[in-house]
Coordinates of C-alpha atoms in Angstrom, one line a residue:
X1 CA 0.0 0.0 0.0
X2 CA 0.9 3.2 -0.8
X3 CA -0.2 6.7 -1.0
X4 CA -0.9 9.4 1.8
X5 CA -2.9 9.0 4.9
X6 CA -4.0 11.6 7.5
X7 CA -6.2 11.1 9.8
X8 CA -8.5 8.3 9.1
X9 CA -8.6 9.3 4.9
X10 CA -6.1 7.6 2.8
X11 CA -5.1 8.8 -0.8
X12 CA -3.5 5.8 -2.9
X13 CA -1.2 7.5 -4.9
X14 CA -2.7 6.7 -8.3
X15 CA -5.6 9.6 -7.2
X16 CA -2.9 11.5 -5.7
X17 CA -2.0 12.4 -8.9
X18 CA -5.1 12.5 -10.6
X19 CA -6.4 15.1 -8.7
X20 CA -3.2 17.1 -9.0
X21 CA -3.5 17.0 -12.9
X22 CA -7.1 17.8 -12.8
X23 CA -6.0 20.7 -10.5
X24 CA -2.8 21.4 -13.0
X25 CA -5.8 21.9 -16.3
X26 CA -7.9 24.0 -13.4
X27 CA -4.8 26.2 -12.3
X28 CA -4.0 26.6 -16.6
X29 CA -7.6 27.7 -17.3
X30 CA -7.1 29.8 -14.8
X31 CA -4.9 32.0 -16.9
X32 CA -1.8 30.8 -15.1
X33 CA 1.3 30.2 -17.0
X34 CA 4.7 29.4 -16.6
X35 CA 6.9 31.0 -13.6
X36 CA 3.5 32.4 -11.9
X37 CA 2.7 31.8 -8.5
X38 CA 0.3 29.5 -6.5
X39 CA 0.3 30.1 -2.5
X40 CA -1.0 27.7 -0.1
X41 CA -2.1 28.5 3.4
X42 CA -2.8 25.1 4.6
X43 CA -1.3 23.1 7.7
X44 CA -0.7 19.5 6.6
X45 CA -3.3 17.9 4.7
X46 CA -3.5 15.9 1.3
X47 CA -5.2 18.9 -0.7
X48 CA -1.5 20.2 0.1
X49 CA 0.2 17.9 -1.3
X50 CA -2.0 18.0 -5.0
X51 CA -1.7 22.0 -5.3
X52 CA 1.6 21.1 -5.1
X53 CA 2.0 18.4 -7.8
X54 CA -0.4 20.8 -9.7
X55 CA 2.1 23.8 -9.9
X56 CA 5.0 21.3 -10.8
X57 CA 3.5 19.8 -13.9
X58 CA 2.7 23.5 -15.4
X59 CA 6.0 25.2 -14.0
X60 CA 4.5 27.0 -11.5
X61 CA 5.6 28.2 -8.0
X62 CA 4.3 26.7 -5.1
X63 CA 4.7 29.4 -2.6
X64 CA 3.5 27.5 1.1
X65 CA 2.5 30.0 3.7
X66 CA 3.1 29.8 7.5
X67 CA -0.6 30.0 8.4
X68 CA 0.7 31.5 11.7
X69 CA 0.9 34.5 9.9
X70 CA -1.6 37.5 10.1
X71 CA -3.0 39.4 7.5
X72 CA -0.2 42.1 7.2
X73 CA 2.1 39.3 6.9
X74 CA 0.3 37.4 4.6
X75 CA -0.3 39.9 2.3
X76 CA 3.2 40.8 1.7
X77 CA 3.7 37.4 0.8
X78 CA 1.0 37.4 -1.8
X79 CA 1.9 40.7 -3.1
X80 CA 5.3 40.3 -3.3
X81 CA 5.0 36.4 -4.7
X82 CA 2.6 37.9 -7.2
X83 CA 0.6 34.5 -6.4
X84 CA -2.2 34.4 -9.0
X85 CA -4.5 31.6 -7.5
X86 CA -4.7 31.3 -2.7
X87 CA -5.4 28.0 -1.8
X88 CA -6.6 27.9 2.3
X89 CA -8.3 25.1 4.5
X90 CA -11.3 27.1 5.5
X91 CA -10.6 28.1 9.5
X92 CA -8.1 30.1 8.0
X93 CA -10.1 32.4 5.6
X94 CA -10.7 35.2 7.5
X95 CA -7.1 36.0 7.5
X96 CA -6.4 35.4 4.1
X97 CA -9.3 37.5 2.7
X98 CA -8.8 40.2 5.0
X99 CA -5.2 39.9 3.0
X100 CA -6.0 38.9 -0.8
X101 CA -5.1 41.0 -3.8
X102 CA -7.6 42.3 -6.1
X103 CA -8.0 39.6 -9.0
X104 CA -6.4 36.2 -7.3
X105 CA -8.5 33.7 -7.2
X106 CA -9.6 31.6 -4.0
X107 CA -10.0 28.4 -3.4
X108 CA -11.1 26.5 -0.5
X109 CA -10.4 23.5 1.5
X110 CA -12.5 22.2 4.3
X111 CA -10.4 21.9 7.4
X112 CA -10.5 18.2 8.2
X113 CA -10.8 16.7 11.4
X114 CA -8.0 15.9 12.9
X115 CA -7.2 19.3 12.1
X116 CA -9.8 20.5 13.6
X117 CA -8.9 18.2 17.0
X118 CA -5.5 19.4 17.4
X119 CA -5.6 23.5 17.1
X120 CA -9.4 22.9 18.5
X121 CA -11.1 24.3 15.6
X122 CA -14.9 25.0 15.9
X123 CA -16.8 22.8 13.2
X124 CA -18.7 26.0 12.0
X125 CA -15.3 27.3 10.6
X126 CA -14.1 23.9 9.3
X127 CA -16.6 24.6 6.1
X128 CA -15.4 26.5 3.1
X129 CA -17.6 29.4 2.8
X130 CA -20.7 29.5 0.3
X131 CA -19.4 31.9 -1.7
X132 CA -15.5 30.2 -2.6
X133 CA -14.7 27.7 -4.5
X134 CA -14.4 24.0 -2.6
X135 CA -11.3 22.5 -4.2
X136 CA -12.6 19.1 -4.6
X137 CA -15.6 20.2 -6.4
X138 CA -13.6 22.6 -8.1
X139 CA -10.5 20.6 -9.5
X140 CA -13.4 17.6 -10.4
X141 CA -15.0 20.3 -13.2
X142 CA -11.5 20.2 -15.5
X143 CA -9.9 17.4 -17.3
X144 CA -6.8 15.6 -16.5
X145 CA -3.6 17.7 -17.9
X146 CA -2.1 15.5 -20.5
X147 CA 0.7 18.2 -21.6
X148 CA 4.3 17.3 -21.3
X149 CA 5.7 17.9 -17.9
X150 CA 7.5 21.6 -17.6
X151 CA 11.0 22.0 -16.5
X152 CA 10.6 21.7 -12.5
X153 CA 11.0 25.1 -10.4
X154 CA 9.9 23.4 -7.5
X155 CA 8.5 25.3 -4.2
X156 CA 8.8 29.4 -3.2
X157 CA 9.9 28.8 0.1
X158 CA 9.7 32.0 2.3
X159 CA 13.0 32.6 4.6
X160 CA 13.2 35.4 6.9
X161 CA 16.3 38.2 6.0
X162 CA 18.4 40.7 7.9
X163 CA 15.6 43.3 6.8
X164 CA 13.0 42.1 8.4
X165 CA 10.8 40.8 5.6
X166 CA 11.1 37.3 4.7
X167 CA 12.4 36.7 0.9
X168 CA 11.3 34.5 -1.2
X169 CA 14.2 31.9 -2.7
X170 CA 13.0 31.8 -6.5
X171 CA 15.1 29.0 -8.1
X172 CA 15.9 28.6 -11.9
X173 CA 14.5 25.3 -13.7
X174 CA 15.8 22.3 -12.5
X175 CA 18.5 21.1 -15.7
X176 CA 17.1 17.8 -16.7
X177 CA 20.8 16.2 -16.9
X178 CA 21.1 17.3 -13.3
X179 CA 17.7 15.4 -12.0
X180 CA 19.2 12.1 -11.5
X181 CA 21.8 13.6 -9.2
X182 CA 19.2 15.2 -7.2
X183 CA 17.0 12.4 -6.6
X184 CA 20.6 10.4 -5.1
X185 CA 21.2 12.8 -2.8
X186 CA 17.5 12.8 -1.6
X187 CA 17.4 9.1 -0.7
X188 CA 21.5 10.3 0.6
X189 CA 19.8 12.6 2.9
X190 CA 16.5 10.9 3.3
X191 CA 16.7 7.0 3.3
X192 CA 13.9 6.5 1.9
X193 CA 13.3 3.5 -1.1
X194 CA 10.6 2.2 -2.8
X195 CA 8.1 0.5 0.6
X196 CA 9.4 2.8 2.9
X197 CA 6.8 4.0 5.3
X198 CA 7.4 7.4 7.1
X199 CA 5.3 10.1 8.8
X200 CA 5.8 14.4 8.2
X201 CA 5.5 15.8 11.5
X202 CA 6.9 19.2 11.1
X203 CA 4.5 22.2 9.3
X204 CA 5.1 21.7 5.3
X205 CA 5.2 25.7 5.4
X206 CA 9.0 24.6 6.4
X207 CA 11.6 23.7 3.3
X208 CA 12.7 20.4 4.8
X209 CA 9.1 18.9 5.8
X210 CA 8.2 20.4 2.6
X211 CA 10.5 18.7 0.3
X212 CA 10.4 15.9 2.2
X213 CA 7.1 15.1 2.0
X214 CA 6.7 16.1 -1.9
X215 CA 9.4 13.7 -3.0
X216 CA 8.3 10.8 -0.2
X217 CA 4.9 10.6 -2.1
X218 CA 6.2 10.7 -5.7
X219 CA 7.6 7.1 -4.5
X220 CA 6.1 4.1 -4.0
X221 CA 5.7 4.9 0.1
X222 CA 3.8 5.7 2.3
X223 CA 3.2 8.8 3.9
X224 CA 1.1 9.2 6.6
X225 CA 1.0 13.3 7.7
X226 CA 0.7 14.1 11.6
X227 CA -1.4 17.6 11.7
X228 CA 0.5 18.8 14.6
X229 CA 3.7 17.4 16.3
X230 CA 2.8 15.6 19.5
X231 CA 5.5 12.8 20.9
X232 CA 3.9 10.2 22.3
X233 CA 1.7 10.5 19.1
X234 CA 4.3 10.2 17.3
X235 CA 5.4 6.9 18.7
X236 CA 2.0 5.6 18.2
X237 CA 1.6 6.4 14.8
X238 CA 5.1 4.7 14.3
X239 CA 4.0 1.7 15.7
X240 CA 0.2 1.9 13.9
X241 CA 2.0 2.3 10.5
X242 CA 4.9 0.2 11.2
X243 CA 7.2 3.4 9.9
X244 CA 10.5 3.1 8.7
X245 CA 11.7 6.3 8.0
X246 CA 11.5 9.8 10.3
X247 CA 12.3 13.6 9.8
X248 CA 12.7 15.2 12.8
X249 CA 14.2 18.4 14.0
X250 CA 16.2 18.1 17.8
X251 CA 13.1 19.9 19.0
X252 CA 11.6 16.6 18.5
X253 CA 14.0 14.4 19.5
X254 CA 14.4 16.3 22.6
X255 CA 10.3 15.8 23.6
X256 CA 10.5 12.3 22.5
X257 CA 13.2 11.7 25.3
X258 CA 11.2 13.3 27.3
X259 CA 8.4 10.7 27.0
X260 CA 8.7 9.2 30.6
X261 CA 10.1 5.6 30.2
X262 CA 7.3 3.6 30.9
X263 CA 5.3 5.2 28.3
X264 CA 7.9 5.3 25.3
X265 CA 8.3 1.2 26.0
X266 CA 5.2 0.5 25.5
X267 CA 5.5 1.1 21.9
X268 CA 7.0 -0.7 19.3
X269 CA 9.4 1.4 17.4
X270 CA 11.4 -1.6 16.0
X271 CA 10.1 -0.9 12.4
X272 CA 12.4 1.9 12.2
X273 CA 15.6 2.3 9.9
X274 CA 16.4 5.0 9.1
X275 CA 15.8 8.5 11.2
X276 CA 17.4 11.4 9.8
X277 CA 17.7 14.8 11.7
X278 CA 18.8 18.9 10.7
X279 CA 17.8 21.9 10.7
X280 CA 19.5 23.0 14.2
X281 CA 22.6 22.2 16.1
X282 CA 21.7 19.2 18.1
X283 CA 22.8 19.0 21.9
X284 CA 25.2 16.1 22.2
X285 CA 24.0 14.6 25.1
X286 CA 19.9 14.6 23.0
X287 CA 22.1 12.6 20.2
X288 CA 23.7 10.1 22.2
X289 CA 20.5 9.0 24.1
X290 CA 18.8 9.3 20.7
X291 CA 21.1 6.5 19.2
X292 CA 21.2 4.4 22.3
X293 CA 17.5 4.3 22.5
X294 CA 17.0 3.6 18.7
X295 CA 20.6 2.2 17.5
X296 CA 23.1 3.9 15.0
X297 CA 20.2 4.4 12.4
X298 CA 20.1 8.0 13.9
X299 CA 21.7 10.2 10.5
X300 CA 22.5 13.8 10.3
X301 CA 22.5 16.3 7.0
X302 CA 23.3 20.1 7.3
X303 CA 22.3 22.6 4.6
X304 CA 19.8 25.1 4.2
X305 CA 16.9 26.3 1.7
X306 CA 19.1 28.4 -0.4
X307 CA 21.8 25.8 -0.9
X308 CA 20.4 22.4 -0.5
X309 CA 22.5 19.3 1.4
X310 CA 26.2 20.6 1.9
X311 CA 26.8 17.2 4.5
X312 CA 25.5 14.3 6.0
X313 CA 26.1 11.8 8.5
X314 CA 25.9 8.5 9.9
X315 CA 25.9 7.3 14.0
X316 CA 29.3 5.7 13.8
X317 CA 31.0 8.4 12.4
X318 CA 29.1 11.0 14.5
X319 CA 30.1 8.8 17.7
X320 CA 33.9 9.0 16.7
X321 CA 33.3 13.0 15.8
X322 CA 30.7 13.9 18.6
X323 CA 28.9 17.1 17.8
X324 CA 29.7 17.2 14.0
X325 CA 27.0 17.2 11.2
X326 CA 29.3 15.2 9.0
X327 CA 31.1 15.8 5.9
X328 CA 30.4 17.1 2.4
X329 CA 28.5 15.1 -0.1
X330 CA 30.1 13.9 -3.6
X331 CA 29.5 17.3 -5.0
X332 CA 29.8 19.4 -2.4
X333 CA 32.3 22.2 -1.4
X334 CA 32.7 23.5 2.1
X335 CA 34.9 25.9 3.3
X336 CA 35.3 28.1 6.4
X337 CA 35.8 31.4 5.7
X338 CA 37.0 34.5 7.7
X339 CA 35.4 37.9 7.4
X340 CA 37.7 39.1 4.6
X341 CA 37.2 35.6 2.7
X342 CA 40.3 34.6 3.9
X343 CA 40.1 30.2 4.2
X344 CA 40.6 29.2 8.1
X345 CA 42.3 26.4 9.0
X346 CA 41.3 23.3 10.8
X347 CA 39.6 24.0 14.4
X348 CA 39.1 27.8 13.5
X349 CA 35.7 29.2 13.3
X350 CA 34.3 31.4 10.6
X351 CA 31.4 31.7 8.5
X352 CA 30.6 28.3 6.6
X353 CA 30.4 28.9 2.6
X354 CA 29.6 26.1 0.8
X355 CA 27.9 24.7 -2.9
X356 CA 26.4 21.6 -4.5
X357 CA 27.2 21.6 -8.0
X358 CA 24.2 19.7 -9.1
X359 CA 21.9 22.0 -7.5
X360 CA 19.9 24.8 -9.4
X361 CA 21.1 28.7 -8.9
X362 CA 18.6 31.0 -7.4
X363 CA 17.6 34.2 -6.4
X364 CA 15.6 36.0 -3.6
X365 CA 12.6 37.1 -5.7
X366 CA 12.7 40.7 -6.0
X367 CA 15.8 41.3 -3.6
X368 CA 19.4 40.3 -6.2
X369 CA 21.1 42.3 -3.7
X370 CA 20.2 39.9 -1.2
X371 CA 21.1 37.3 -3.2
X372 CA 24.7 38.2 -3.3
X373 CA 25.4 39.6 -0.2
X374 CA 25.4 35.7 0.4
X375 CA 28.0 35.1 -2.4
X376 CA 31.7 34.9 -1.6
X377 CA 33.7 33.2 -4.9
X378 CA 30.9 30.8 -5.8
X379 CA 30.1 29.8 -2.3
X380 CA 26.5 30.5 -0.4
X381 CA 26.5 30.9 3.1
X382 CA 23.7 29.4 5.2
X383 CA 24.3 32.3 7.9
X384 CA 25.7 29.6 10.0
X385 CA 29.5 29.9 11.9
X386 CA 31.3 26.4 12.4
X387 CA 34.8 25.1 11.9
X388 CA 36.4 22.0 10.1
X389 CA 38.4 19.4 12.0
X390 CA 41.6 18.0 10.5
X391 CA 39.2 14.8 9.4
X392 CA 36.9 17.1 7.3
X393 CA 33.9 17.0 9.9
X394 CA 32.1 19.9 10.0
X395 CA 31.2 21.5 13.4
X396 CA 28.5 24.6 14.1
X397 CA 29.1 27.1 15.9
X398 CA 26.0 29.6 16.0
X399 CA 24.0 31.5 13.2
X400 CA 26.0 35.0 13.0
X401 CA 23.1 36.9 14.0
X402 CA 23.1 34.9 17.0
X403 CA 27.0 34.9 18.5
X404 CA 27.7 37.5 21.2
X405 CA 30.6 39.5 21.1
X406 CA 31.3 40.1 24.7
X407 CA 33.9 42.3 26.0
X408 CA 35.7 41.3 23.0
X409 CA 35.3 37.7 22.8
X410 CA 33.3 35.5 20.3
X411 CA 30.7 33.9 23.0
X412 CA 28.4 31.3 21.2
X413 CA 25.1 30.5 22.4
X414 CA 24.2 27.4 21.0
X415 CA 27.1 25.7 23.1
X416 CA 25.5 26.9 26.2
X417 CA 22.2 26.0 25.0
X418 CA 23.7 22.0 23.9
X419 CA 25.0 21.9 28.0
X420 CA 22.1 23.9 29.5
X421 CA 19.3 21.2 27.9
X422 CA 20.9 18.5 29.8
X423 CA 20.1 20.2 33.6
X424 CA 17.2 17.8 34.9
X425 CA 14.2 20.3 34.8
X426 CA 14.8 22.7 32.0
X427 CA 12.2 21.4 29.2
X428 CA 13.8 23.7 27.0
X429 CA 15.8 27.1 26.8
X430 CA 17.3 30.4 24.6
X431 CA 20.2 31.6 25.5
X432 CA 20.8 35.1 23.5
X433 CA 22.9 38.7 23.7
X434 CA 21.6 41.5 25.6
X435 CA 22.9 45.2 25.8
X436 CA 25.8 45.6 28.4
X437 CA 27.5 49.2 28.9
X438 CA 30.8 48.1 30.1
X439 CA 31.1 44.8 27.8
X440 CA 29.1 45.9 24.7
X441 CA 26.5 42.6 25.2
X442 CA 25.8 40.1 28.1
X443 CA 24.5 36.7 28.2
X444 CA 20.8 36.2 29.1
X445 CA 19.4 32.7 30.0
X446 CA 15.3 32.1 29.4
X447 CA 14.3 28.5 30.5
X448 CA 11.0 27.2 30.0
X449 CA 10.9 24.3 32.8
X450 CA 9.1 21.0 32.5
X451 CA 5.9 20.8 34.5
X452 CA 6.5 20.1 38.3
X453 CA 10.3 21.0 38.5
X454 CA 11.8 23.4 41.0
X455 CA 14.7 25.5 39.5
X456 CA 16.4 28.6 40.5
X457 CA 18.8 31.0 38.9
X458 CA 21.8 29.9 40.8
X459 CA 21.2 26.7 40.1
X460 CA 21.5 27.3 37.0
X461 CA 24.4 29.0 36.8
X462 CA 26.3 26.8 39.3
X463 CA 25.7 23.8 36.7
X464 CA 26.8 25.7 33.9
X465 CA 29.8 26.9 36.1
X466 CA 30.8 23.4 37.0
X467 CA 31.3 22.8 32.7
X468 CA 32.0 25.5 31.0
X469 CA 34.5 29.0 31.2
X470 CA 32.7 31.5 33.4
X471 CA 32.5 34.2 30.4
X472 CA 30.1 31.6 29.5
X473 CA 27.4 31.6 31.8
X474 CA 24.2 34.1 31.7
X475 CA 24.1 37.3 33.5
X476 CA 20.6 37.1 33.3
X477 CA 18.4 34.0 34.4
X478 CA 15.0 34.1 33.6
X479 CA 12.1 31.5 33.8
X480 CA 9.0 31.2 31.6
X481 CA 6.0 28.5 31.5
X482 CA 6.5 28.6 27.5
X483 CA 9.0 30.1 25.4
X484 CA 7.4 31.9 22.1
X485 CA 8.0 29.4 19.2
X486 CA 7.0 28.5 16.1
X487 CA 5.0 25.9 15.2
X488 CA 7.9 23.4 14.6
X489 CA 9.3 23.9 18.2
X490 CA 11.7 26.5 17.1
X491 CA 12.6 29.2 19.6
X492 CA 11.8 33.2 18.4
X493 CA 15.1 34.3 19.8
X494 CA 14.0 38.0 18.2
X495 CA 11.0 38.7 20.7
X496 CA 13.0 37.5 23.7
X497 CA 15.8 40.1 22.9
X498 CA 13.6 43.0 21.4
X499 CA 12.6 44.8 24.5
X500 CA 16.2 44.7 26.1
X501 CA 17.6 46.5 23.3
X502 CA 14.6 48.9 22.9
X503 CA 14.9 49.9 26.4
X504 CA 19.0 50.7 25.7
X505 CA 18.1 52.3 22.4
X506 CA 20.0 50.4 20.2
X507 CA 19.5 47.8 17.2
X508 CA 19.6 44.1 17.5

């Protein structure tokens, strides 16, 4: 079997795709063309999934929406995606009317159940309003498109900039010759063969999930899509589906450890083979219990939207390099470069550059400069900081926008995050610069704590203390029942800081 389940509906594959071509002869009658835009504001559903095939067989960009967003923020994205055609699950139209240009054209999704359960949806706003097109009954009025596939462009992902506004990365057609090089480094990066079974837990708003999920169902799998990350849930599903194959983000892996014992035994997670990881530096003490729990099939790739996979890999060779995220593909260039473009050698941090020759050139749509401020000889740089060990492993540091520069001295937050996880009690934490007058910035600790547990700040520091230089630990030690986040457990660093540096009168 295979095709896409969520919730209790299950799409075999065959009408997966049969719906997306009626939707692809829909979208063309609609006027749309190649290199237009098509944005979906949907959380994970199947409808998602066939807008998406849909824009791919006419060379159109999908262009998916956090649906987080409110209506200045959405309609910034439509305007400046020039999306022709919205496509929204119904609990969500409010916000994206309130937001739609003059002249696009609507279409609506009913917000399925277990939807509806999760973000406890009222069933009066799960129904696509009377006067918008439902996109079942809709996409069932046209013909199946039986035009020759168009050069790919693949998906409009959304990334947020230095400015402020996010920027869309527009890539160029996908070269033909280049496709089969691609598709290896997806099953490099994701595992995943013909039978695999594997469930997309994270929003498909994200590039990863997004990607993931896309190519996952254009095999012969299985993918079963969980509206809303939940651990345990997770596990159950695992065991229900008998999955072989996870995405995660350390977010995850970090809530799944935190399943108490009993409960994450009583499932059967012994399908599993193959469980790959990115998107943020994982503490070292999450990945180790993560591989002793599961076995080495715990994998690692690091990369980014703009780029694509720059490394990946494996448990062994992350147990004899702990904390690396492995070393560059076949294809890949990585180099650590200083602020003048100067190369670093081994163990010295910079900014990591990086490209994958097979991989498609973009631009941010609308913002070129943007584009190459990014650009140093060839190389695109994810934001990230890191170093290369004399093996070739690569090792993050921070993103740039994140590293303090205290009194001097290069302070990195994510290692005091990685060691600050592990204190029994923190659930989860964001460690970030704050104005200082005598040291330029200071360190400031917010820890959301797990339910029940009895921490103070100088416990907190006294444990860091005990492991680290004392330049290292937080000034500030702060405790909140829930860090802002977004939806895939990532912390918003930018409204912890804000005020601390609008009270000082300076920028962050």
């Amino acid at each position: 079997m295979y095709g896409v389940i969520s919730g209790e509906r299950f799409t075999p594959q065959e009408l997966l795709f049969e719906r997306a071509a009626r939707a692809a002869s829909g979208l063309a009658a609609a006027g749309l063309e190649r290199g237009d835009a098509v944005a979906i504001v949907m959380r994970n559903d199947i409808p998602f999934l066939e807008a998406s095939y849909a824009c791919t067989a006419l060379g159109v960009y999908a262009v998916p929406v956090n649906w987080h967003w409110q209506v200045d923020e959405v309609r910034y994205l439509l305007e400046d995606s020039g999306a022709k055609v919205v496509v929204a699950h119904a609990d969500l139209m409010p916000v994206v009317r309130a937001a739609l240009p003059e002249g696009v054209l609507l279409l609506g999704v009913a917000t399925p159940p277990e939807v509806a359960a999760v973000y406890n949806i009222a069933p009066e706003r799960c129904d696509v309003p009377a006067d918008v097109p439902e996109w079942g009954a809709w996409l069932s009025g046209f013909p199946v498109w039986d035009q020759p596939p168009a050069r790919a462009v693949g998906t409009m992902v959304y990334t947020s900039g230095t400015t402020g506004r996010p920027k869309g990365v527009r890539r160029q057609p996908a070269d033909p010759s280049l496709i089969p090089e691609l598709m290896r480094l997806f099953g490099l990066m994701s595992g995943l063969h013909d039978g695999a079974r594997t469930v997309v837990p994270a929003p498909m708003y994200h590039s990863a999930p997004n990607g993931y999920a896309i190519q996952a169902a254009r095999m012969k799998a299985l993918v079963v899509l969980q509206p809303r990350f939940d651990a345990e849930e997770l596990l159950a599903l695992v065991e229900k589906h008998r999955i072989t194959h996870l995405q995660l983000v350390p977010t995850m892996m970090i809530r799944l450890l935190r399943v108490a014992r009993e409960a994450r035994e009583k499932y059967d997670v012994s399908s599993l083979e193959y469980v790959v990881h990115a998107a943020a530096p994982c503490p070292i003490d999450v990945k180790r219990k993560m591989i002793e729990w599961l076995g080495p099939i715990v994998y690692e790739y690091y990369g980014c939207t703009e780029s694509g996979m720059f490394t990946t890999c494996t448990s062994e060779e992350w147990l004899s390099h702990p904390g690396t995220v492995g070393r560059p593909v076949d294809g890949a260039v990585v180099k650590i470069l200083d602020e003048n473009g100067n190369e670093q050698p081994p163990g010295v941090p910079g900014d990591v550059y990086g490209r994958l020759e097979c991989m498609a050139d973009f631009t941010y749509h609308g913002q070129d400069d943007e584009r190459r401020a990014i650009e140093r000889d060839g190389l695109l740089t994810c934001g990230d900081m890191g170093y290369l060990d004399e093996d070739g492993y690569l090792y993050l540091c921070d993103r740039r926008k994140d590293m303090v520069i205290s009194g001097g001295v290069n302070i990195y937050p994510a290692e005091i995050e990685q060691v600050l996880i592990a204190l029994d009690g923190v659930r989860d934490c964001a460690v970030f610069g704050i104005p200082d007058e005598e040291f330029g910035e200071a360190l400031a600790a917010y820890i959301e704590p797990e339910p029940g547990a009895t921490l103070d700040a100088d416990a907190v520091r006294t444990f860091l203390r005990e492991r680290m230089a004392g330049y290292k630990v937080p000034r500030v030690v702060e405790f909140r029942d829930e860090l802002p986040r977004e939806d895939s457990g990532k912390i918003f660093k930018r409204l912890l800081r804000e005020p601390y540096w609008s009270q000082a009168g300076r920028s962050i």
